[in-house]
Amino acid sequence: VISVSQQTALMYCRWLYKKTGIFYRLPTEAEWEYACRAGSTTVYPFGSDAAALSEYAWFAANSNNKYQKVGQKKPNAWGLYDMLGNVAEWTLDQYDPAYYTKIKDGASNPLIEPGSPYPRSVRGGGYTDPPEALRSSSRSKSDPSWNKRDPQIPKSKWWLTDAAAVGFRIVRPAKQLPAEEIDKFFSKYLGN
């Protein structure tokens, strides 16, 4: 799914929970980076040479300026496809330029709690981005301009008409939360 707002991604997670009884959500920035790196400490999950990027990701140099079907490139060491490029992915975190100084080494479940609609953090880079934007640690922030050409009145809270390279990936906690905690989570992030 591309061109969707963070709220849409979270609404999908709530819908999936109601359909299956299993809690899913967006990853935190820390979880996303951990999954992307797949145990590596290099610039990219596969090493530090950007020349190999085209084997793993769709980006400005090889995407033909459009989204590509998932799974056509090599996965990372943990078998996850398209962690870099193709579509930037929403995380739960509020974007903060000082993210790496605000989270502490060894912190348990680090998260910069959202306090306002903008900016929120997206990770991974998209099909229009250069190699530097696809580094495992690269971060981007959402912007209201992603929806500036929305022809709907009022503007849609679901679609991002000017952010075609933004989508999402979901995670499922290893241990399911009690229903009350899940309801609190969705109430907090969706406000209803």
Coordinates of C-alpha atoms in Angstrom, one line a residue:
V1 CA 0.0 0.0 0.0
I2 CA 1.4 3.4 -1.0
S3 CA 0.4 7.0 -0.6
V4 CA -1.3 6.5 2.8
S5 CA -1.2 8.5 5.9
Q6 CA 0.1 7.2 9.2
Q7 CA -3.5 7.3 10.5
T8 CA -4.5 5.0 7.6
A9 CA -1.8 2.6 8.5
L10 CA -2.8 2.5 12.1
M11 CA -6.5 2.1 11.1
Y12 CA -5.5 -0.9 9.1
C13 CA -3.7 -2.3 12.1
R14 CA -6.9 -1.8 14.2
W15 CA -9.1 -3.4 11.5
L16 CA -6.7 -6.4 11.4
Y17 CA -6.8 -6.8 15.1
K18 CA -10.6 -6.8 15.1
K19 CA -10.6 -9.3 12.3
T20 CA -8.0 -11.7 13.7
G21 CA -7.8 -11.0 17.4
I22 CA -4.1 -10.5 17.0
F23 CA -2.5 -7.2 17.8
Y24 CA -0.4 -5.6 15.0
R25 CA 1.0 -2.1 14.9
L26 CA 3.6 0.0 13.2
P27 CA 7.2 -0.5 14.4
T28 CA 9.0 2.0 16.4
E29 CA 12.1 3.6 14.8
A30 CA 14.3 1.4 16.9
E31 CA 12.5 -1.7 15.9
W32 CA 12.5 -0.7 12.3
E33 CA 16.3 -0.1 12.3
Y34 CA 17.0 -3.3 14.1
A35 CA 15.0 -5.3 11.5
C36 CA 16.6 -3.4 8.7
R37 CA 20.2 -4.0 9.9
A38 CA 19.5 -7.7 10.5
G39 CA 22.5 -8.0 12.8
S40 CA 24.8 -5.8 10.7
T41 CA 26.7 -2.7 11.8
T42 CA 27.5 -1.4 8.4
V43 CA 26.0 1.4 6.4
Y44 CA 23.6 -0.9 4.6
P45 CA 22.4 -4.3 5.8
F46 CA 24.6 -5.9 3.2
G47 CA 27.8 -3.8 3.8
S48 CA 29.0 -0.3 3.2
D49 CA 29.4 -0.3 -0.6
A50 CA 26.5 1.6 -2.2
A51 CA 27.4 0.0 -5.6
A52 CA 25.6 -3.2 -4.4
L53 CA 22.5 -1.3 -3.5
S54 CA 20.7 -2.1 -6.8
E55 CA 20.7 -5.8 -5.8
Y56 CA 18.7 -5.0 -2.7
A57 CA 16.6 -1.9 -3.3
W58 CA 14.6 0.2 -5.7
F59 CA 15.7 3.8 -5.7
A60 CA 16.2 6.8 -8.0
A61 CA 18.8 5.1 -10.2
N62 CA 16.8 1.9 -11.0
S63 CA 13.1 2.3 -10.2
N64 CA 12.0 4.1 -13.4
N65 CA 10.5 6.6 -11.0
K66 CA 7.7 4.3 -9.9
Y67 CA 6.8 1.8 -7.2
Q68 CA 7.9 -1.8 -7.9
K69 CA 6.4 -5.1 -6.9
V70 CA 7.7 -6.2 -3.5
G71 CA 10.2 -9.1 -3.3
Q72 CA 12.0 -8.7 -6.6
K73 CA 15.3 -7.7 -4.9
K74 CA 17.5 -9.7 -2.5
P75 CA 16.3 -9.8 1.1
N76 CA 18.4 -8.8 4.1
A77 CA 20.1 -11.4 6.2
W78 CA 16.8 -12.1 8.1
G79 CA 14.8 -12.6 5.0
L80 CA 13.1 -9.2 5.0
Y81 CA 12.5 -7.7 1.5
D82 CA 12.4 -4.1 0.6
M83 CA 13.6 -2.7 3.9
L84 CA 15.4 -0.1 1.8
G85 CA 14.0 1.8 -1.1
N86 CA 10.8 1.3 -3.0
V87 CA 8.5 2.7 -0.3
A88 CA 9.5 4.7 2.8
E89 CA 7.8 3.2 5.9
W90 CA 5.9 4.8 8.7
T91 CA 7.1 4.3 12.3
L92 CA 5.3 5.2 15.5
D93 CA 7.8 7.8 16.5
Q94 CA 7.5 11.6 16.4
Y95 CA 10.4 12.8 14.2
D96 CA 13.1 14.4 16.2
P97 CA 16.4 15.5 14.6
A98 CA 18.2 14.6 17.8
Y99 CA 16.7 11.1 17.9
Y100 CA 20.1 9.3 18.3
T101 CA 21.1 11.5 21.2
K102 CA 17.7 11.2 23.0
I103 CA 17.5 7.4 23.0
K104 CA 19.9 5.9 25.5
D105 CA 22.2 2.9 24.8
G106 CA 20.6 -0.2 26.1
A107 CA 17.2 1.5 26.4
S108 CA 14.3 -0.9 26.5
N109 CA 11.7 -0.2 23.8
P110 CA 12.9 3.3 22.9
L111 CA 10.2 5.5 21.4
I112 CA 9.8 9.3 21.0
E113 CA 6.1 9.6 21.8
P114 CA 4.1 11.6 19.3
G115 CA 3.0 15.0 20.5
S116 CA 1.8 16.5 17.3
P117 CA 0.6 15.4 13.9
Y118 CA 3.8 16.6 12.2
P119 CA 6.5 15.6 11.7
R120 CA 6.3 11.8 12.2
S121 CA 9.2 9.5 11.3
V122 CA 9.5 7.4 8.1
R123 CA 12.4 5.1 7.4
G124 CA 13.9 3.2 4.5
G125 CA 13.7 5.7 1.7
G126 CA 11.7 5.5 -1.4
Y127 CA 11.9 4.8 -5.1
T128 CA 12.8 8.4 -5.9
D129 CA 15.6 8.7 -3.3
P130 CA 19.4 8.7 -3.8
P131 CA 21.5 6.0 -2.1
E132 CA 22.3 8.2 0.9
A133 CA 18.6 8.2 1.9
L134 CA 18.6 4.4 2.0
R135 CA 21.2 3.9 4.7
S136 CA 20.1 1.8 7.6
S137 CA 20.2 4.8 9.9
S138 CA 18.7 7.4 7.5
R139 CA 15.6 9.0 8.7
S140 CA 13.0 11.2 7.0
K141 CA 10.1 13.3 8.4
S142 CA 6.5 13.6 7.3
D143 CA 5.3 17.0 6.1
P144 CA 1.8 18.5 5.5
S145 CA 2.8 19.2 1.9
W146 CA 2.5 15.5 1.2
N147 CA -1.2 16.2 0.9
K148 CA -1.3 19.6 -0.6
R149 CA -3.0 18.7 -3.9
D150 CA -5.8 16.7 -2.3
P151 CA -8.9 17.6 -4.3
Q152 CA -11.2 16.5 -1.5
I153 CA -12.9 19.1 0.7
P154 CA -12.2 18.7 3.5
K155 CA -8.7 17.2 2.8
S156 CA -8.4 13.5 3.2
K157 CA -6.9 12.1 6.4
W158 CA -6.3 8.8 4.6
W159 CA -4.3 9.4 1.5
L160 CA -1.2 11.3 0.8
T161 CA -1.6 12.7 -2.7
D162 CA 1.9 14.0 -3.0
A163 CA 3.8 11.2 -1.2
A164 CA 3.5 8.3 -3.5
A165 CA 6.6 6.6 -2.0
V166 CA 5.3 6.3 1.5
G167 CA 3.7 3.2 2.8
F168 CA 4.0 0.9 5.9
R169 CA 5.1 -2.4 7.3
I170 CA 3.5 -3.9 10.5
V171 CA 4.9 -5.8 13.4
R172 CA 3.3 -8.2 15.8
P173 CA 4.6 -8.4 19.4
A174 CA 6.0 -11.8 20.3
K175 CA 3.8 -11.7 23.4
Q176 CA 0.2 -10.5 22.8
L177 CA -1.0 -7.7 25.0
P178 CA -4.2 -7.9 27.0
A179 CA -7.3 -6.4 25.2
E180 CA -7.4 -3.4 27.6
E181 CA -3.8 -2.4 26.6
I182 CA -4.5 -2.9 22.9
D183 CA -7.6 -0.6 23.2
K184 CA -5.5 2.0 25.1
F185 CA -2.9 1.8 22.3
F186 CA -5.4 2.5 19.5
S187 CA -7.2 5.1 21.6
K188 CA -3.9 6.9 22.1
Y189 CA -2.7 6.7 18.5
L190 CA -6.1 7.1 16.8
G191 CA -7.9 9.2 19.3
N192 CA -11.1 7.1 19.2

